[in-house]
Short mmCIF file of C-alpha atoms in Angstrom, two decimals:
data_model
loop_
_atom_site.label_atom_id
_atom_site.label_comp_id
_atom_site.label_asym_id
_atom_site.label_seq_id
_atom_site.Cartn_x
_atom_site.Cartn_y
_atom_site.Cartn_z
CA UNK X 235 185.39 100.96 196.83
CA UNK X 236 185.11 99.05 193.61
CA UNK X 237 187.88 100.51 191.94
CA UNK X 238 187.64 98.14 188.43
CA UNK X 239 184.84 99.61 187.61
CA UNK X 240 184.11 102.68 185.72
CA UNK X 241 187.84 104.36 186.66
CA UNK X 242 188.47 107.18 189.01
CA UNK X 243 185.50 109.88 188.10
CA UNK X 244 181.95 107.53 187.25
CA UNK X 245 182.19 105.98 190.61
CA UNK X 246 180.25 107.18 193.70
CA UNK X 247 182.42 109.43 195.89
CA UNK X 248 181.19 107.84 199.26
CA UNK X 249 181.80 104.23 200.31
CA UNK X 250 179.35 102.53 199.18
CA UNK X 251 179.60 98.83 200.39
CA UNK X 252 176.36 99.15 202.61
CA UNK X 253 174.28 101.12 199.97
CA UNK X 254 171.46 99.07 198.14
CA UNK X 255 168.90 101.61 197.29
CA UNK X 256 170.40 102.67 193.60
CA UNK X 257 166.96 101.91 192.05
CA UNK X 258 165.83 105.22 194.32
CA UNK X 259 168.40 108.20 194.38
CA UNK X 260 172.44 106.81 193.88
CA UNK X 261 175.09 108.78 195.57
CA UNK X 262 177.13 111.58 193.12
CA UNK X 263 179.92 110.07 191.19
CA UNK X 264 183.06 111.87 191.94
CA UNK X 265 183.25 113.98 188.36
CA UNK X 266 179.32 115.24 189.32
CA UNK X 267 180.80 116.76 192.96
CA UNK X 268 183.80 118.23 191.88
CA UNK X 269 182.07 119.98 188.91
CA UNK X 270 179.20 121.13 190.73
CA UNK X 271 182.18 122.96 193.19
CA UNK X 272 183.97 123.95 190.58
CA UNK X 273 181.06 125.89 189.28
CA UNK X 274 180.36 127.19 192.95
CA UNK X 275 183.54 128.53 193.39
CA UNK X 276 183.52 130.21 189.51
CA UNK X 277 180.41 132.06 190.38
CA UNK X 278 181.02 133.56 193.38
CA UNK X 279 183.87 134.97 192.23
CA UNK X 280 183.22 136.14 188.93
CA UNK X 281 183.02 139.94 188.66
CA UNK X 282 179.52 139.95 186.95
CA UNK X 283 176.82 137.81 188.12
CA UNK X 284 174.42 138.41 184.80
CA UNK X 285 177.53 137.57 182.69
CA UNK X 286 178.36 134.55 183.87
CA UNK X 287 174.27 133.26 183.92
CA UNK X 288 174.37 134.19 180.25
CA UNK X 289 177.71 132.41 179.54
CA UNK X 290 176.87 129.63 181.57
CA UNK X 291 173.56 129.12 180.29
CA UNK X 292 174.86 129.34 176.60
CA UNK X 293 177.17 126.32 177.31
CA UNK X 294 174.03 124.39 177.98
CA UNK X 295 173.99 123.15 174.18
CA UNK X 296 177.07 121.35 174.81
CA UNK X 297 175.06 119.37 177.75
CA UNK X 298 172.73 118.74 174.88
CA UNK X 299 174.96 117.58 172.74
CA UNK X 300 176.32 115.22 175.34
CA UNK X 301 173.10 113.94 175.95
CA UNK X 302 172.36 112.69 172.19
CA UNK X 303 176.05 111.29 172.04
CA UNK X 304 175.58 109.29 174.83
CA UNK X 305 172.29 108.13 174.18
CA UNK X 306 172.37 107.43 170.87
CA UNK X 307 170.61 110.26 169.44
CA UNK X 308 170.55 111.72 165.72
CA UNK X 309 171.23 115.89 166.03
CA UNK X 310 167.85 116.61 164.70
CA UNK X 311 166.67 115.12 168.19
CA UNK X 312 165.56 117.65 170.70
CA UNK X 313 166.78 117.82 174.29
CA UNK X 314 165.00 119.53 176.65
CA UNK X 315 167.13 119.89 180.22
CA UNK X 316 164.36 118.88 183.07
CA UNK X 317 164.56 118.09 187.44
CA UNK X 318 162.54 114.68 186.81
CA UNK X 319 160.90 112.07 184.72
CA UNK X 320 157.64 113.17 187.20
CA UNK X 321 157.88 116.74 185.84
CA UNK X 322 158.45 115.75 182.05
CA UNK X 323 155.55 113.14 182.09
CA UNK X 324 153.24 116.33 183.71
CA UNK X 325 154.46 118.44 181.00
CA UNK X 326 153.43 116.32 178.11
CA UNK X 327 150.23 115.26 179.66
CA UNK X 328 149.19 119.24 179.96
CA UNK X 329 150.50 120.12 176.71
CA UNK X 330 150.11 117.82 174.23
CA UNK X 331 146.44 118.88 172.54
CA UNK X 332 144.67 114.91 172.22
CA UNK X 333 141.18 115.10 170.11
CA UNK X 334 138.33 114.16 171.44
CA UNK X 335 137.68 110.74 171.46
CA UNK X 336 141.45 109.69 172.00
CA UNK X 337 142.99 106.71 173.98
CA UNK X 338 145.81 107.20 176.53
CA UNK X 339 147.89 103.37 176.57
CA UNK X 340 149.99 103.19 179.39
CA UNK X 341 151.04 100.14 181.07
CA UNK X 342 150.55 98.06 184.28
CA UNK X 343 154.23 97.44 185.35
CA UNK X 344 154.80 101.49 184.70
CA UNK X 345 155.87 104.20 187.68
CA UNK X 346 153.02 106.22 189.26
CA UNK X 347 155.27 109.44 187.96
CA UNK X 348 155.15 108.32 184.69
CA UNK X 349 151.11 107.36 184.77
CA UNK X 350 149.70 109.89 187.47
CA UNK X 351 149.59 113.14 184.81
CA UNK X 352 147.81 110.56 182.47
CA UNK X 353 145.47 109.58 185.51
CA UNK X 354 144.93 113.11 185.46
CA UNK X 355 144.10 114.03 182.36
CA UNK X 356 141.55 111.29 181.46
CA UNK X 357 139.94 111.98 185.00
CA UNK X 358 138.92 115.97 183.75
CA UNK X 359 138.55 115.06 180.15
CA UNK X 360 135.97 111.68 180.25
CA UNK X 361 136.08 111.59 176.04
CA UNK X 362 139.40 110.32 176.29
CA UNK X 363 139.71 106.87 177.28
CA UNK X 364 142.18 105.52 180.00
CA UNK X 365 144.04 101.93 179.23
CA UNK X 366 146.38 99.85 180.64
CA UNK X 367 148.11 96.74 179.17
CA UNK X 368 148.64 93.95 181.17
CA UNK X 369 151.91 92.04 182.26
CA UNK X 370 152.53 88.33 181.66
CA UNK X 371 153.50 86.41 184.86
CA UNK X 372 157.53 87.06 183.94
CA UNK X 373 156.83 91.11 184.38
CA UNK X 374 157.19 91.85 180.91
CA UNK X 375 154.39 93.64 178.87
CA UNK X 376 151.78 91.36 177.07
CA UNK X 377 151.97 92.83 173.67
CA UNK X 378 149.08 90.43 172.46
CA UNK X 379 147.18 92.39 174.67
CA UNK X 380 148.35 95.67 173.57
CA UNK X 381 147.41 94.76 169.97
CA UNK X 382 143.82 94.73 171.55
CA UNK X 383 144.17 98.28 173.28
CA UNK X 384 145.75 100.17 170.60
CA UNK X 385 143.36 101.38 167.54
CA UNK X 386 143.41 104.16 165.38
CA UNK X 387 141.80 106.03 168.72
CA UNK X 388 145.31 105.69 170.51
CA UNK X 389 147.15 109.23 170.49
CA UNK X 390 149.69 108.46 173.72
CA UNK X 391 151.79 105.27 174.61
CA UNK X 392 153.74 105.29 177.80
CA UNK X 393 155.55 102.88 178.93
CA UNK X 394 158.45 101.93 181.61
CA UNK X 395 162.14 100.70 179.59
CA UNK X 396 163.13 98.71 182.81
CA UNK X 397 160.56 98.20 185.77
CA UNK X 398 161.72 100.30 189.22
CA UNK X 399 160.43 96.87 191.16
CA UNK X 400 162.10 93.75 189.69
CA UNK X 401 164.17 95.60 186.65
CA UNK X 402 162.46 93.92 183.59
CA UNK X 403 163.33 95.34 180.32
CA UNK X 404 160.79 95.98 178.69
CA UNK X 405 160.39 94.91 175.08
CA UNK X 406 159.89 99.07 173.60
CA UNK X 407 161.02 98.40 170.45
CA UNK X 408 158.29 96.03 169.81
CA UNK X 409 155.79 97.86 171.57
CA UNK X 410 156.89 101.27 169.44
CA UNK X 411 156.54 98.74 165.88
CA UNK X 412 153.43 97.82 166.99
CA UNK X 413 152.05 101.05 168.14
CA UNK X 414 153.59 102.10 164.43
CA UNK X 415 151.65 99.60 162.78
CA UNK X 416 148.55 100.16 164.43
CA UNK X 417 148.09 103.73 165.06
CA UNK X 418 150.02 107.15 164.64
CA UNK X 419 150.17 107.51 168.15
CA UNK X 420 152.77 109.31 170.14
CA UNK X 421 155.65 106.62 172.00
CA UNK X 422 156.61 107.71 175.78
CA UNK X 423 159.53 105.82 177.25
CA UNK X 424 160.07 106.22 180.70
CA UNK X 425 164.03 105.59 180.83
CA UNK X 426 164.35 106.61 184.79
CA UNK X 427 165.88 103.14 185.78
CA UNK X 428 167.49 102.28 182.41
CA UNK X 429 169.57 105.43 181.79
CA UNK X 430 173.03 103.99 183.30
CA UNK X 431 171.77 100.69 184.29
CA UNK X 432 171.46 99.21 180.41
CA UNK X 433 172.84 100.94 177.00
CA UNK X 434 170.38 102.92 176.09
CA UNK X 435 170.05 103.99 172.06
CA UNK X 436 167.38 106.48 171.36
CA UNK X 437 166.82 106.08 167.64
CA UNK X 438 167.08 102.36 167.89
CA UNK X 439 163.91 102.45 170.51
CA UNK X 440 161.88 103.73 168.02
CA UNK X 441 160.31 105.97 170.26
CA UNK X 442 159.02 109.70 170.13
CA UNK X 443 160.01 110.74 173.53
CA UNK X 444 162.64 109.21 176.12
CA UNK X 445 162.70 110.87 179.86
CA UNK X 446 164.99 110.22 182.07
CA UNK X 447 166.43 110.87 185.94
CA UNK X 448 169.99 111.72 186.88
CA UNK X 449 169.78 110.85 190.10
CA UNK X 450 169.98 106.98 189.94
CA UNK X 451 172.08 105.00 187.73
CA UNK X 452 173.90 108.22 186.06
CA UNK X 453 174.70 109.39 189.43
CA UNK X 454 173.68 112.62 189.07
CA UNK X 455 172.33 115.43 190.81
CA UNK X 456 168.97 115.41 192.43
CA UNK X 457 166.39 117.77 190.45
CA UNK X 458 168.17 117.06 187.25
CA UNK X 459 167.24 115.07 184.07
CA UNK X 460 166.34 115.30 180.55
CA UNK X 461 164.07 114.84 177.72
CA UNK X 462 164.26 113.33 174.27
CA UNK X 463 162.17 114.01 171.52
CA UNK X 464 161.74 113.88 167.72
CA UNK X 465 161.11 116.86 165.62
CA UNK X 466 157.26 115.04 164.75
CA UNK X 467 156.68 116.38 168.03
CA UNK X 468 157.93 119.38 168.22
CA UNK X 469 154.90 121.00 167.15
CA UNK X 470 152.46 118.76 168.88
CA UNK X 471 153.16 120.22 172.47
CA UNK X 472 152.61 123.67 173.87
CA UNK X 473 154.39 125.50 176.47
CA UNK X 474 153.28 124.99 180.39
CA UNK X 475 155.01 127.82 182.48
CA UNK X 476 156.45 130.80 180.14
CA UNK X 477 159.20 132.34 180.15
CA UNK X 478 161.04 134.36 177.83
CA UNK X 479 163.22 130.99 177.19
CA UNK X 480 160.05 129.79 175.26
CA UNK X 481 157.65 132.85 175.10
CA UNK X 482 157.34 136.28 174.01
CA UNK X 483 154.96 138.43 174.76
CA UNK X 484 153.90 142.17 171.95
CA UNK X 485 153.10 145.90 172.86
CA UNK X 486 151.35 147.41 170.71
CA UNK X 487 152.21 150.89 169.16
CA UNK X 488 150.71 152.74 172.31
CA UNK X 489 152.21 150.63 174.88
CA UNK X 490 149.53 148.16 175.67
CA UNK X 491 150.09 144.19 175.86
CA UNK X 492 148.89 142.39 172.22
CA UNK X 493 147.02 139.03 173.01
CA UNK X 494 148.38 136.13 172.75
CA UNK X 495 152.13 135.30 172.76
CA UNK X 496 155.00 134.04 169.97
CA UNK X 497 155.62 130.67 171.60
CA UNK X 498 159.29 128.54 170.85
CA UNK X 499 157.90 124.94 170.10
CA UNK X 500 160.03 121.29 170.78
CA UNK X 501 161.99 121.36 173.89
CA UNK X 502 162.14 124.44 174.83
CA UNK X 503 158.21 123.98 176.35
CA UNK X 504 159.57 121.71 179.22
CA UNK X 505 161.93 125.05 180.27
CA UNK X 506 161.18 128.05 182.48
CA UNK X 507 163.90 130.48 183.10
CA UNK X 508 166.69 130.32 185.38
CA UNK X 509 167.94 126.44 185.11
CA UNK X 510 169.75 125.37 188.20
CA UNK X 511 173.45 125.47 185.97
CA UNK X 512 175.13 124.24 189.17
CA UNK X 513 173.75 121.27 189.11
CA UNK X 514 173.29 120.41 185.50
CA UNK X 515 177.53 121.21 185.33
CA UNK X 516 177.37 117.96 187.82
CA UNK X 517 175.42 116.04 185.16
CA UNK X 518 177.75 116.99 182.42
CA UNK X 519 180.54 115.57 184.12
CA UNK X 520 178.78 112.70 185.61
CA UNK X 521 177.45 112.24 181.73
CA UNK X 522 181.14 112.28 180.19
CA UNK X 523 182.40 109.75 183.10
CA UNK X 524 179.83 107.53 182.41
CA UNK X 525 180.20 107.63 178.34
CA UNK X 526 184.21 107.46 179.15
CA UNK X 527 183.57 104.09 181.41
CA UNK X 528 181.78 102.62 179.23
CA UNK X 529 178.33 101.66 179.38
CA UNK X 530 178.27 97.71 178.11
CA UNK X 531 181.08 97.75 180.43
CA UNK X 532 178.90 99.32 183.18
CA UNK X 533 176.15 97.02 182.51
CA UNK X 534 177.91 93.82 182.31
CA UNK X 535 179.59 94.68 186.09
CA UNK X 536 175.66 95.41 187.11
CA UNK X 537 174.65 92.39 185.82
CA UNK X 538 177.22 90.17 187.55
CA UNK X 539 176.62 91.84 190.67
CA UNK X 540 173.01 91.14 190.36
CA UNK X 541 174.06 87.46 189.90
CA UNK X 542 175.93 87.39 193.03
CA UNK X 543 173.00 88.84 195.17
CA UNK X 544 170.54 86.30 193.69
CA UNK X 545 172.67 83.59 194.44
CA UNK X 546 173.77 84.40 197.96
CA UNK X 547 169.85 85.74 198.85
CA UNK X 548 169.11 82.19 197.84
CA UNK X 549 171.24 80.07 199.63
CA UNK X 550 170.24 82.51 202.88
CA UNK X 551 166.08 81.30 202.20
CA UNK X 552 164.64 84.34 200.22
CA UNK X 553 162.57 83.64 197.02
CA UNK X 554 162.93 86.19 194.30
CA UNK X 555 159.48 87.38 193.24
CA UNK X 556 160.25 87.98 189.83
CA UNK X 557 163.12 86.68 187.70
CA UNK X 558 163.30 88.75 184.43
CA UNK X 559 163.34 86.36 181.48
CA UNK X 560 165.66 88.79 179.89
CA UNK X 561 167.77 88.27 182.70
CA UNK X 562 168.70 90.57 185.79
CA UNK X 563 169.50 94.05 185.82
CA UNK X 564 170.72 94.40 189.01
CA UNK X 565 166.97 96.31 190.80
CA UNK X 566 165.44 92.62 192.40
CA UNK X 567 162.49 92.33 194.97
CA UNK X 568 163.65 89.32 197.72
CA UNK X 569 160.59 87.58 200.05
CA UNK X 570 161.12 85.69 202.98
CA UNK X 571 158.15 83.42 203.98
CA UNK X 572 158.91 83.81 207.26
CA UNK X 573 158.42 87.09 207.73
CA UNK X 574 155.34 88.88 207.81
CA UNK X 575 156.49 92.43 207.42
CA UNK X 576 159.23 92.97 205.23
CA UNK X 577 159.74 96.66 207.04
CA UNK X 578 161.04 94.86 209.64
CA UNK X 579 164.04 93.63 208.15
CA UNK X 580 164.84 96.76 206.26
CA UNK X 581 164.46 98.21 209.89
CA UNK X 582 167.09 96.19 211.39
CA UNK X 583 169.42 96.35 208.30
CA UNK X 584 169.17 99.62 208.36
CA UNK X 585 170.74 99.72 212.66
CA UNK X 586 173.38 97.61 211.13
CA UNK X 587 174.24 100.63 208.32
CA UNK X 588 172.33 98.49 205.20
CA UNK X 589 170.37 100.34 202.74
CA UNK X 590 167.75 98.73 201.40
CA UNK X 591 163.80 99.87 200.23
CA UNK X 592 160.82 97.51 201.39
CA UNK X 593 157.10 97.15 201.98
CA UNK X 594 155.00 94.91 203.91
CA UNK X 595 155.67 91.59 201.35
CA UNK X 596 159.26 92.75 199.55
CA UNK X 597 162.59 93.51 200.52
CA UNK X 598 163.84 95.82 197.10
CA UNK X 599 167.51 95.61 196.65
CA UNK X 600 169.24 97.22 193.51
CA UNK X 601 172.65 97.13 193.44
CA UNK X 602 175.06 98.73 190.92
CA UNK X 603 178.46 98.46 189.01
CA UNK X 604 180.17 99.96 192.11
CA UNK X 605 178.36 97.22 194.80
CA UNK X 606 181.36 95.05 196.13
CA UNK X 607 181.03 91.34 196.56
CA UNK X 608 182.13 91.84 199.83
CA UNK X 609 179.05 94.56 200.64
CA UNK X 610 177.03 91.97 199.06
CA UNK X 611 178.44 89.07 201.29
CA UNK X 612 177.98 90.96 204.34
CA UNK X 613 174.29 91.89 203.22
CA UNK X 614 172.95 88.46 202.68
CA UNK X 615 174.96 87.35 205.72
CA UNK X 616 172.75 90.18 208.06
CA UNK X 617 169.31 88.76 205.80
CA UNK X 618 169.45 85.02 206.69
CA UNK X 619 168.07 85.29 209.78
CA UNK X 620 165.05 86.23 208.60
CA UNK X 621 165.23 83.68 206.12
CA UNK X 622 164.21 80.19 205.62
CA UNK X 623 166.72 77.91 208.16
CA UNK X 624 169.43 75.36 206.43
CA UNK X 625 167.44 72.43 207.38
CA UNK X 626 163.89 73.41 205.76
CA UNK X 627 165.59 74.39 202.90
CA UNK X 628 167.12 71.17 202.30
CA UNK X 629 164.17 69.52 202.85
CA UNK X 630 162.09 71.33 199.87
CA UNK X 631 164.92 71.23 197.39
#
């Protein structure tokens, strides 16, 4: 267990030297699991259930106010407690109200969670217009061709911070100055890979909206993460499932339901009732380990990590498919030319206790803070054999 890094509580609280999958769901840092039991053990033993929901819930605005500490957030900035980037993205796309006429701008390097609700929405309403901007060779966005998609039509960009494929960071700010300059659009970062991979600060993005998962970087929780957005929104989006967190409904004098409901606006439309409090106590904790680590500090361990796993993968015959000109981030996507299926690999990796995600022409290996040089060793070790041999390699260099 990498023990330098991040102190006793933001570190994963299983042994990790096998595990390079942190691009999909991370193990729970040690602070996350021993909150999330201490909140177990508080509830089923308090005297009165309701009471403690109430109290519990209540303390949520702390969580908030975590949230815009860590992240860089002013307090005039929303937070809206959510289970994924997937759901938030959904949200906006059903109730943000776009004109007629309208362009949606998303991107081609984004997340088919951030995109699909988009997909969606331009597929039942044909006057709004679907685009995508393109990616330069390197990954990152081509923002001469987003000058040519964004027009005083454009009410939505989205957009991924750092790719979930070959963790490019994606130039946002620039994109958001454009977007600025060019239309009065609404700016959607998807943060799901960046949120405790790279510092993230909110009001230096620029942005309108930042989502973002628990479950990877942050070590969180599955089904918990978290929206944030600027009051200019708050009354641009309407609620999707009511409750009386965000609703209420009027009887009339005789006892009969009024029309129509008194509806909370900002965050509160991305919350129902009932918020799983168990788990977001985990986040908290896993939320004040990580801002207590450090997260330049977690990000310069990530990236020299990443270093070491390029480097090794190398000398063992893999090419890496894309190498981020604003340098790695510690999610990379490895090919072997002599392997036709990279499934295959991940298969046997996986006998030998590896972790790794692949498809057909791609091994994907992220690796984190916590990933040992050893693990990493050992790893690359297991993947030359299904690389390019010694003597072919020195023959092309």
């Amino acid at each position: 267990m990498c023990e330098r890094a991040g102190g006793p509580s933001f570190r994963p609280a299983i042994d990790t030297d096998r595990f390079f999958d942190w691009a999909s769901t991370a193990p729970n840092s040690s602070a996350c699991l021993a909150a999330m039991s201490e909140f177990a053990d508080a509830a089923a033993s308090h005297h009165c259930p309701p009471d403690f929901l109430t109290a519990s819930t209540d303390a949520l605005s702390a969580l908030r106010d975590r949230i815009r500490t860590v992240f860089g957030a002013e307090p005039d900035v929303d937070v809206a407690l959510v289970r994924s980037v997937a759901e938030a993205s959904s949200v906006l796309a059903r109730a943000l109200v776009l004109p007629p006429g309208s362009s949606v701008v998303v991107s081609a390097a984004d997340h088919p969670a951030l995109v699909a609700p988009w997909c969606w929405l331009t597929g039942i309403r044909p006057d709004i217009d679907l685009r995508t901007i393109a990616c330069t060779g390197s990954g990152v966005l081509d923002l001469d061709h987003a000058v040519r998609l964004i027009d005083s039509t454009t009410a939505v960009v989205a957009c991924s911070h750092l790719t979930h494929l070959d963790g490019v960071l994606q130039p946002v700010e620039e994109l958001t100055a454009l977007t600025r300059h060019r239309s009065g659009a609404l700016v959607i970062i998807d943060g799901a890979q960046s949120a405790g991979r790279v510092p993230v600060r909110f009001d230096a993005l620029g942005a309108d909206v930042f989502l973002a998962s628990a479950r990877k970087a942050l070590l969180g929780p599955l089904g918990t993460g978290f929206v944030l957005m600027r009051s200019r929104v708050r009354h641009t989006v309407r609620p999707v499932v009511f409750s009386r967190r965000n609703a209420l409904a009027g009887v009339r004098h005789d006892g009969s339901w009024r029309p129509g409901l008194r509806c909370r606006s900002g965050a509160a439309v991305f919350e129902g009732n009932l918020p799983d409090l168990r788990a977001l106590s985990g986040l908290s904790a896993s939320l004040r380990a990580y801002q207590e680590a450090g997260p330049a500090q977690m990000a310069g361990e990530c990236r020299a990590r990443a270093e070491s796993l390029a480097s090794l993968a190398g000398q063992a015959g893999y090419r890496s498919l894309r190498r981020p000109p604003g340098g790695l981030t510690g999610i990379t996507r490895l090919a072997s030319p002599r392997v036709a299926d990279h499934r295959r690999i991940k298969a046997d990796l996986a006998s030998r206790g590896f972790a790794v995600a692949a498809d057909r022409e791609w091994l994907r290996i992220s690796v984190h803070a916590f990933s040992t040089e050893e693990g990493i060793a050992a790893l690359c070790d297991h993947m030359s054999a299904y690389g390019t041999p010694p003597s072919i390699r020195a023959r092309t260099a």
